[in-house]
Short mmCIF file of C-alpha atoms in Angstrom, two decimals:
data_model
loop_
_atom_site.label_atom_id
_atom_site.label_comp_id
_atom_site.label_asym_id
_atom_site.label_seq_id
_atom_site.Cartn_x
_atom_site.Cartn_y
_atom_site.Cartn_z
CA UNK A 1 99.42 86.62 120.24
CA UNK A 2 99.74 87.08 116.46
CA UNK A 3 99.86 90.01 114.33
CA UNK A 4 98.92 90.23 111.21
CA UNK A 5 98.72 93.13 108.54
CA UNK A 6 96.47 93.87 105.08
CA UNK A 7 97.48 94.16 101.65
CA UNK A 8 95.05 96.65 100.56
CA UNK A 9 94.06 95.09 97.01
CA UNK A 10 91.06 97.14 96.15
CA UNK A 11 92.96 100.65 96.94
CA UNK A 12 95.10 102.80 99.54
CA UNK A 13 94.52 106.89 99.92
CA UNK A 14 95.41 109.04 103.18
CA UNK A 15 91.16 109.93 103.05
CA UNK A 16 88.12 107.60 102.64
CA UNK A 17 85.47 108.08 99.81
CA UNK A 18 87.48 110.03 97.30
CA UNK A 19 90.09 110.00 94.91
CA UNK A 20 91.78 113.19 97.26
CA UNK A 21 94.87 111.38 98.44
CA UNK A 22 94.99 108.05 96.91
CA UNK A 23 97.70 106.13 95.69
CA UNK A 24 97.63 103.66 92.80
CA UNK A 25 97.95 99.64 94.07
CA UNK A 26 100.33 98.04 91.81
CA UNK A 27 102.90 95.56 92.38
CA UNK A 28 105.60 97.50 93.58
CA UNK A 29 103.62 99.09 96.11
CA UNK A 30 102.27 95.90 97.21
CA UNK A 31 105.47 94.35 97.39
CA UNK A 32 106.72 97.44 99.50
CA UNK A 33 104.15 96.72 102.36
CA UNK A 34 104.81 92.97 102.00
CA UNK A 35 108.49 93.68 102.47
CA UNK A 36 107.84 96.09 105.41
CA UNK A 37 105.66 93.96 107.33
CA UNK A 38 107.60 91.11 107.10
CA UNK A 39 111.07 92.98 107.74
CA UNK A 40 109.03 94.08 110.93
CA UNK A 41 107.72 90.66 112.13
CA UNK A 42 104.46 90.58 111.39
CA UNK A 43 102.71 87.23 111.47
CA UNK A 44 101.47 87.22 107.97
CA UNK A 45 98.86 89.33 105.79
CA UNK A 46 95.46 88.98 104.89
CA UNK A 47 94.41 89.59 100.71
CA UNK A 48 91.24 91.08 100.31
CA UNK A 49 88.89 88.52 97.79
CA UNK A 50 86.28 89.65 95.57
CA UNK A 51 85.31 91.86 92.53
CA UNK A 52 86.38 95.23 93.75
CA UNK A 53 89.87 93.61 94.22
CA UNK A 54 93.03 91.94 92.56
CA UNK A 55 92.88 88.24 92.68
CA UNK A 56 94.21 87.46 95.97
CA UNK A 57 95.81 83.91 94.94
CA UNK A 58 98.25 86.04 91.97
CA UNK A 59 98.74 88.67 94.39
CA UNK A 60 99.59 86.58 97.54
CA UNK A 61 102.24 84.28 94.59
CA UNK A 62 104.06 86.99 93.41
CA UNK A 63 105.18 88.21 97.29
CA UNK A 64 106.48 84.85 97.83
CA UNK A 65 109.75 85.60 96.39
CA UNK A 66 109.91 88.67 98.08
CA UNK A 67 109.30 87.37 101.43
CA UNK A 68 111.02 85.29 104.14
CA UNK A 69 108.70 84.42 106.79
CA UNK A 70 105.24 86.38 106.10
CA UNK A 71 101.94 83.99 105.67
CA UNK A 72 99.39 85.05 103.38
CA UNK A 73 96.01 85.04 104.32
CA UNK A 74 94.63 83.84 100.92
CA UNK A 75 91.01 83.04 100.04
CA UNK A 76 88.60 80.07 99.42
CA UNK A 77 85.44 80.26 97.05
CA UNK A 78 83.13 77.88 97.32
CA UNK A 79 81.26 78.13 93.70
CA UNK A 80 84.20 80.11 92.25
CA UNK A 81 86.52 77.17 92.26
CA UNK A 82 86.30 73.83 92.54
CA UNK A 83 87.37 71.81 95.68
CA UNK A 84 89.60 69.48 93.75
CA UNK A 85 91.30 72.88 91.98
CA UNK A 86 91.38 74.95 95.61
CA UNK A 87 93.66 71.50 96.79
CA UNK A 88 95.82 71.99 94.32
CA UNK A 89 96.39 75.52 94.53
CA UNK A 90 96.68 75.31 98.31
CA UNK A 91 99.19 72.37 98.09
CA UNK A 92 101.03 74.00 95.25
CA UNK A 93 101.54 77.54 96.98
CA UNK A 94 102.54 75.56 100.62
CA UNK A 95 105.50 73.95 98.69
CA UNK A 96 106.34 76.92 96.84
CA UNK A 97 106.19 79.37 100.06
CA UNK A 98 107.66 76.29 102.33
CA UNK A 99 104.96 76.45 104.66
CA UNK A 100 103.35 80.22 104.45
CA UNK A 101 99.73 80.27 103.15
CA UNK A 102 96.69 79.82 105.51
CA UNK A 103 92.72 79.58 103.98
CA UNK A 104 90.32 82.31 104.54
CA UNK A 105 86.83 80.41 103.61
CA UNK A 106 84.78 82.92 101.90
CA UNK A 107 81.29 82.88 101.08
CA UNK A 108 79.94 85.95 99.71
CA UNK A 109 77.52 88.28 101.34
CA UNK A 110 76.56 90.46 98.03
CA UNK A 111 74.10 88.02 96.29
CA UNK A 112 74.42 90.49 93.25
CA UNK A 113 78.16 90.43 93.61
CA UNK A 114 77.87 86.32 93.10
CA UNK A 115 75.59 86.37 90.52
CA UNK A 116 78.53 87.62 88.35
CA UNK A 117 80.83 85.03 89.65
CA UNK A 118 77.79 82.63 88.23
CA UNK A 119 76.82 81.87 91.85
CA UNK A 120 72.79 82.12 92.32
CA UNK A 121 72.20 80.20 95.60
CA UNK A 122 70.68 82.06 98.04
CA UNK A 123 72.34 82.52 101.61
CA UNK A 124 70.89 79.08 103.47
CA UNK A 125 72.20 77.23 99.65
CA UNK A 126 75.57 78.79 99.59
CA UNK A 127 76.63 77.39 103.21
CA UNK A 128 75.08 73.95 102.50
CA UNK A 129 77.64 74.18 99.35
CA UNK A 130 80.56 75.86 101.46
CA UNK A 131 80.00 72.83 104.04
CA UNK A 132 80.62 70.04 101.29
CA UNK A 133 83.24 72.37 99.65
CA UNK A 134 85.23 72.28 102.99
CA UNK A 135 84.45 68.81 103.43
CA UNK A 136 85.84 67.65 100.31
CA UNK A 137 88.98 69.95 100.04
CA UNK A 138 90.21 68.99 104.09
CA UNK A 139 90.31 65.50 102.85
CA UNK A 140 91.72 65.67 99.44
CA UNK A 141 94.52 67.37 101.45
CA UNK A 142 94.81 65.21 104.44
CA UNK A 143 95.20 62.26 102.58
CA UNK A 144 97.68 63.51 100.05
CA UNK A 145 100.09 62.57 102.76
CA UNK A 146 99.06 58.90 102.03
CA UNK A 147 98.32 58.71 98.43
CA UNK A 148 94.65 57.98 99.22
CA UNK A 149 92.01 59.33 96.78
CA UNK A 150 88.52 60.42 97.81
CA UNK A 151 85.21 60.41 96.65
CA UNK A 152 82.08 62.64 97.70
CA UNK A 153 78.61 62.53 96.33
CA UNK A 154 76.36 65.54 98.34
CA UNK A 155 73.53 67.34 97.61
CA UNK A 156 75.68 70.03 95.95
CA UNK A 157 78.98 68.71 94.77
CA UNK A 158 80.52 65.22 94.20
CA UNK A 159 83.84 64.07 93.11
CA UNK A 160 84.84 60.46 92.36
CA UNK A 161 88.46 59.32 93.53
CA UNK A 162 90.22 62.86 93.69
CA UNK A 163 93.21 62.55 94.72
CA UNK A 164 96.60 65.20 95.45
CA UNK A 165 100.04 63.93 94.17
CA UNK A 166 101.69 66.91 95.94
CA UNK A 167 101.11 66.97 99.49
CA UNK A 168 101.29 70.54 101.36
CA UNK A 169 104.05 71.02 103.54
CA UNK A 170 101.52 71.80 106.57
CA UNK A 171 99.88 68.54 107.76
CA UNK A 172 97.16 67.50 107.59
CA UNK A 173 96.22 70.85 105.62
CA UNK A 174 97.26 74.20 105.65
CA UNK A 175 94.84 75.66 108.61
CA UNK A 176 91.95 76.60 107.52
CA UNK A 177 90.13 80.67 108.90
CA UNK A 178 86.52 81.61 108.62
CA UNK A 179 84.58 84.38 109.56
CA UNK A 180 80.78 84.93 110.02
CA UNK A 181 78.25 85.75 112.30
CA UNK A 182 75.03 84.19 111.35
CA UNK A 183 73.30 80.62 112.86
CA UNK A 184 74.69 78.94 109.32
CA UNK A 185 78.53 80.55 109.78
CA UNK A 186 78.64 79.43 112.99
CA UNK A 187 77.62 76.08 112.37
CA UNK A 188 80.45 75.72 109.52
CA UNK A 189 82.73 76.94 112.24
CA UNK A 190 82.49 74.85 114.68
CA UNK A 191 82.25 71.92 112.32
CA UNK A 192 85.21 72.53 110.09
CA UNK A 193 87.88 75.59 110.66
CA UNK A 194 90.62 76.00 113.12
CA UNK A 195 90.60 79.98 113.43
CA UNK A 196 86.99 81.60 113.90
CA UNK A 197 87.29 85.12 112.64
CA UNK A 198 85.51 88.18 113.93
CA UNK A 199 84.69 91.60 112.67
CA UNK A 200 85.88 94.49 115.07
CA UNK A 201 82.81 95.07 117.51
CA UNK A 202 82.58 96.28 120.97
CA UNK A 203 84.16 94.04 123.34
CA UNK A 204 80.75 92.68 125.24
CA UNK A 205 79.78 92.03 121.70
CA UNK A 206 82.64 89.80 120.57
CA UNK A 207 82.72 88.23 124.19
CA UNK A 208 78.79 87.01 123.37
CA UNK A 209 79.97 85.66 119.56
CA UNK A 210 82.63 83.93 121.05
CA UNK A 211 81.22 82.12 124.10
CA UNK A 212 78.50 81.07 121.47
CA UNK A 213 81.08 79.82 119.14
CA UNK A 214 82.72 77.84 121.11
CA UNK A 215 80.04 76.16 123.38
CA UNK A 216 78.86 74.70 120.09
CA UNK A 217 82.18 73.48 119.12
CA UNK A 218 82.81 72.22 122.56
CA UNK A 219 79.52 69.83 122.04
CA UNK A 220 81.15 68.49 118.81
CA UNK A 221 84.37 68.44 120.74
CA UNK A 222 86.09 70.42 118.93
CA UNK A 223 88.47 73.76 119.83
CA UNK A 224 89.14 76.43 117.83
CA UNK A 225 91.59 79.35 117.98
CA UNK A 226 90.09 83.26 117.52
CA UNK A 227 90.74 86.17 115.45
CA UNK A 228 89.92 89.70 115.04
CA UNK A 229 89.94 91.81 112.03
CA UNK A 230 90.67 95.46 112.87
CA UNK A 231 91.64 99.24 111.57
CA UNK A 232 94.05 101.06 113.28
CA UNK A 233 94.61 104.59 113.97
CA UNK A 234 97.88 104.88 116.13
CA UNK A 235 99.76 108.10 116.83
CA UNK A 236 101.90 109.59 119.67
CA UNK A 237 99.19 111.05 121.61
CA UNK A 238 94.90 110.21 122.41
CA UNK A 239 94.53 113.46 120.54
CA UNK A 240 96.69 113.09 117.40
CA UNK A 241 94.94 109.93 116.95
CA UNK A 242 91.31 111.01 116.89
CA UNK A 243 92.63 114.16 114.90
CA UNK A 244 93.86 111.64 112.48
CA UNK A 245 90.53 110.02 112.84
CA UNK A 246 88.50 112.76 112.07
CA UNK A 247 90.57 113.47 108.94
CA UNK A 248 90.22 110.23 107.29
CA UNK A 249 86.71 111.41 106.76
CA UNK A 250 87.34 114.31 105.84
CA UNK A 251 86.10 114.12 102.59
CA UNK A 252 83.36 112.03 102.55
CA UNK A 253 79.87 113.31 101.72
CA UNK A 254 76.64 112.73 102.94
CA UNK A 255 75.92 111.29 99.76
CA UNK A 256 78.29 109.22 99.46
CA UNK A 257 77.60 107.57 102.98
CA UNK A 258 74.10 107.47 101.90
CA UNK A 259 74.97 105.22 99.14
CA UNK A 260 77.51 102.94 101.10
CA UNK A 261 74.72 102.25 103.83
CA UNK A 262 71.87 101.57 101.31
CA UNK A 263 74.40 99.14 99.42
CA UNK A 264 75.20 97.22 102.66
CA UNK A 265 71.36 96.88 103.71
CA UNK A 266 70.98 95.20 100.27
CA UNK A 267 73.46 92.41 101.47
CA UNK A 268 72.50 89.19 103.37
CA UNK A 269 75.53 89.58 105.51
CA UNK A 270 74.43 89.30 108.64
CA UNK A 271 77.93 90.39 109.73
CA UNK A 272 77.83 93.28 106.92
CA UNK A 273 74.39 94.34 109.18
CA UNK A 274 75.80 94.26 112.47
CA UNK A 275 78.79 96.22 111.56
CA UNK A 276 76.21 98.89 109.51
CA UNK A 277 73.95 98.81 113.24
CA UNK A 278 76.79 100.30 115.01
CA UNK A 279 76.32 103.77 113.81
CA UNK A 280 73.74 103.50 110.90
CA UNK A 281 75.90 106.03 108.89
CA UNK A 282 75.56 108.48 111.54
CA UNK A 283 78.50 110.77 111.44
CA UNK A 284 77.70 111.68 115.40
CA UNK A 285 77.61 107.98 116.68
CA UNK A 286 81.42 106.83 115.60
CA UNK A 287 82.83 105.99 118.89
CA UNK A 288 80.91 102.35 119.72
CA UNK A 289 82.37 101.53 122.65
CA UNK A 290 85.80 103.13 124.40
CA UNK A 291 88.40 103.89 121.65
CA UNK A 292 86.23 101.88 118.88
CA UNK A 293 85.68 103.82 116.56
CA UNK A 294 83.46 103.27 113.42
CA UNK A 295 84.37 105.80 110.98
CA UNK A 296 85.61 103.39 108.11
CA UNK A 297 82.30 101.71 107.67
CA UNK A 298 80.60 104.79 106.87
CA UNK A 299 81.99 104.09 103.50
CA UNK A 300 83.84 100.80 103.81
CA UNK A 301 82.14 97.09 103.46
CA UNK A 302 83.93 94.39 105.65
CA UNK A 303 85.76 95.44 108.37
CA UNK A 304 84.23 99.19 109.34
CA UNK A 305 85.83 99.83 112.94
CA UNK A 306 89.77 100.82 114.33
CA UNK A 307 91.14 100.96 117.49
CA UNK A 308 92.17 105.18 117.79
CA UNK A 309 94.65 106.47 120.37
CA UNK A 310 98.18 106.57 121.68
CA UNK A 311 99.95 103.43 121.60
CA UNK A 312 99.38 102.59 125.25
CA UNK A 313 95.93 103.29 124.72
CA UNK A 314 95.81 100.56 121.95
CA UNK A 315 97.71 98.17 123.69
CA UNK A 316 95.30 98.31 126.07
CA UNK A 317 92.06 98.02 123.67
CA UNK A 318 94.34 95.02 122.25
CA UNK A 319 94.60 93.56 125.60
CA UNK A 320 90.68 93.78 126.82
CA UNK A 321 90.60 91.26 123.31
CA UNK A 322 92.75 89.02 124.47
CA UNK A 323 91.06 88.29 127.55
CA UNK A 324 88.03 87.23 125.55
CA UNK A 325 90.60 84.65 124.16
CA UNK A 326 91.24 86.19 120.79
CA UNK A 327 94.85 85.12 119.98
CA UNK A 328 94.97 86.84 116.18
CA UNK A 329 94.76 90.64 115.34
CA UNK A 330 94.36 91.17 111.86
CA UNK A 331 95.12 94.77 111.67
CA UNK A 332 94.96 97.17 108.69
CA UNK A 333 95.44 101.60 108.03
CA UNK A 334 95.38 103.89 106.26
CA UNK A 335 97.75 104.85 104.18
CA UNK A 336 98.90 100.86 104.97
CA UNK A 337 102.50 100.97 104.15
CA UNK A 338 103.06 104.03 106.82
CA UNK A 339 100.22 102.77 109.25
CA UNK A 340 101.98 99.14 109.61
CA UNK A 341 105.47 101.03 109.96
CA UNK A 342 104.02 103.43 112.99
CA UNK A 343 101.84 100.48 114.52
CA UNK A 344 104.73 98.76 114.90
CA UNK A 345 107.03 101.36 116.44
CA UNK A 346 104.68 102.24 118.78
CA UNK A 347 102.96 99.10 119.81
CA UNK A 348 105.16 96.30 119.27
CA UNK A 349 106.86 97.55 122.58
CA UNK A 350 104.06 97.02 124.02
CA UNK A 351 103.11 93.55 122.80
CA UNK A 352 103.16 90.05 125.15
CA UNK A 353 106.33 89.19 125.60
CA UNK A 354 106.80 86.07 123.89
CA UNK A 355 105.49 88.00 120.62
CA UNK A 356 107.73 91.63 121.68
CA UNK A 357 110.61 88.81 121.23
CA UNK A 358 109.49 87.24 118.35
CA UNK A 359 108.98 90.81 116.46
CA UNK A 360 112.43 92.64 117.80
CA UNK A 361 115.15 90.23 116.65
CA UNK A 362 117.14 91.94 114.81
CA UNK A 363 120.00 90.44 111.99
CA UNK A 364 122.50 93.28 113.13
CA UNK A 365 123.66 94.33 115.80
CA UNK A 366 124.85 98.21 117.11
CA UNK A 367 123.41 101.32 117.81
CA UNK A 368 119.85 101.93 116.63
CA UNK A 369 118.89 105.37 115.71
CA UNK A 370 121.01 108.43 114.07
CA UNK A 371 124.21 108.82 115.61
CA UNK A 372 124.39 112.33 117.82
CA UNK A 373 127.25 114.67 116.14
CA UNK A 374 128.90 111.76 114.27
CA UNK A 375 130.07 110.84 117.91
CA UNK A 376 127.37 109.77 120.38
CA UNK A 377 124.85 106.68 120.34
CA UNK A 378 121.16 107.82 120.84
CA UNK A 379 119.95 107.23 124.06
CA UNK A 380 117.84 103.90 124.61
CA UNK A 381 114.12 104.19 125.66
CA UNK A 382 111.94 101.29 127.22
CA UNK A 383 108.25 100.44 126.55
CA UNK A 384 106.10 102.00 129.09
CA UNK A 385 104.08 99.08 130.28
CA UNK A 386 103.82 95.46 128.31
CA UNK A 387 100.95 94.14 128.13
CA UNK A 388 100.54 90.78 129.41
CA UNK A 389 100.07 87.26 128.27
CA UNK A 390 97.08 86.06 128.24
CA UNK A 391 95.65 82.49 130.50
#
């Protein structure tokens, strides 16, 4: 199991939908979760990509300094950049970060959104594209390790004898994520990426998607590893956390939701869709399926559901994904330097074991916790009840 956090490029507040409560995303406060997560033992972090964010390949460069073992969860835009370019970058920021970015493939689900990029192929056009794109940057990469060059000629792109004088330090490419849920996606999937990303839907859902996903890749015998991307709303007790729930929306209008939900049918996401059809911006219709709740995409594209309740409670949402054979949690909350802080003191205890001893290795060594009176060493609790490795 692997847990990753979000650098929240395109804004942090303590309440969705308004400017009540928010925080301004610079650097420093990017580095701060960066530092955090990675102090903690988080896997890595995933950057946000598109207009209503900072670039996520500046972003992701200027934590690398700052980091030690964090990956960063960068993105790849077919139409954006070139597949020659993407190589390069990849290769460059592998060496640089000695082994610490991984590929999110991303493309698009806002065809108005793309049209400012200069992108105007429709949805069927911009995964024929993405499929070549992959092709071409996997094996500029994989043969950087030989010195090979590479030529291409599709029905969207061509290059002629490309070639990578600066191998990655991952081999034969850093890995390669992608998320999406329509015929297309899941074709590029099973064809091309290692990780096959989902959004945060009811269990039964994700079960369906997955089985799906990888009978097709089994008939082009390939495997693939899974992922989840996921809010979180942790707290001491069930009813702290759904108090902290309800207050995240606080603030948000009818309007305003309104807006949001029109704005998402105009997408040709279908995983934009299926995350609007789990409530269709009904306030009253939030909890999904046990502990799922789907508050954030009232307002919120992308990701639009978190896990809500004590940290046993979560463990135990974590743990039904598992057994579906989802290995990654991308997790993310709000406000996302103090969510990843409380996730992981309450959950991390809770984890696997081989990733509880991967997160709790500490560089010193002592008493942890405030010293009682200037005299006595806080007593020493244990987790209530680890979940399990999963087959």
């Amino acid at each position: 199991m692997k847990i990753f956090w979000f650098i929240p490029t395109h804004g942090d507040s303590r309440y969705l939908g308004t400017s009540k409560g928010a925080r301004q995303v610079d650097h420093a406060y990017m580095k701060q979760i960066a530092v955090a997560v990675d102090n903690l033992g988080y896997e890595g972090v995933l950057i946000p990509t598109g207009r209503s964010c900072e670039d996520p390949w500046i972003t992701a460069a200027s934590l690398i300094d700052a980091t030690q073992n964090l990956k960063f969860l960068v993105a790849l835009r077919p139409g954006v950049t070139t597949p020659a370019l993407a190589a390069r970058m990849a290769a460059t920021f592998d060496r640089l970060s000695n082994g610490r970015v991984l590929l999110n493939l991303v493309t698009g689900g806002d065809e108005q959104e793309l049209k400012g990029d200069g992108i105007y192929e429709d949805h069927a056009s911009r995964y024929e594209t993405a499929s070549e794109y992959t092709k071409i940057w996997r094996e500029i990469l994989t043969r950087s390790h030989t010195g090979e060059s590479f030529s291409f000629h599709g029905e969207h792109l061509k290059v002629d004898d490309a070639k990578l004088l600066y191998p990655p330090v991952q081999q034969p490419y850093p890995p390669l994520w992608f998320g999406g849920s329509s015929d297309a996606a899941i074709e590029l999937a099973t064809e091309q990426v290692d990780t096959y990303l989902t959004w945060g839907e009811p269990p039964a859902a994700v079960k369906e998607k997955i089985a799906t996903v990888r009978a097709k890749a089994a008939v082009k015998g390939r495997q693939l590893n899974y992922g989840i991307r996921l809010h979180v709303i942790v707290r001491e007790t069930n009813e702290e956390a759904w108090k902290a729930a309800n207050e995240l929306i606080q603030y948000v209008d009818d309007a305003t939701i309104a807006a949001a939900q029109q704005k998402f049918k105009q997408m040709d996401s279908v995983g934009q869709r299926r995350m609007a059809e789990l409530h269709n911006g009904d306030r009253t219709k939030l909890e999904v399926s046990p502990n799922l709740w789907a508050g954030v995409g009232l307002v919120r594209g992308g990701a639009g559901t978190a896990l809500v309740g004590d940290a046993q409670t979560v463990a135990d949402r974590i743990q039904e994904y598992a057994d579906l054979g989802i290995s990654t949690f991308i997790f993310s909350g709000y406000p996302h330097l103090e969510e990843s802080i409380r996730f992981a003191e309450l959950v991390f205890p809770l984890l696997p074991l081989a990733t509880r001893n991967k997160l709790s290795q500490p560089n010193l060594t002592g008493p942890f916790g405030e010293i009682v009176a200037n005299n006595y060493v806080p007593n020493q609790t244990t987790a209530s009840r680890p979940i399990q490795e999963s087959a």
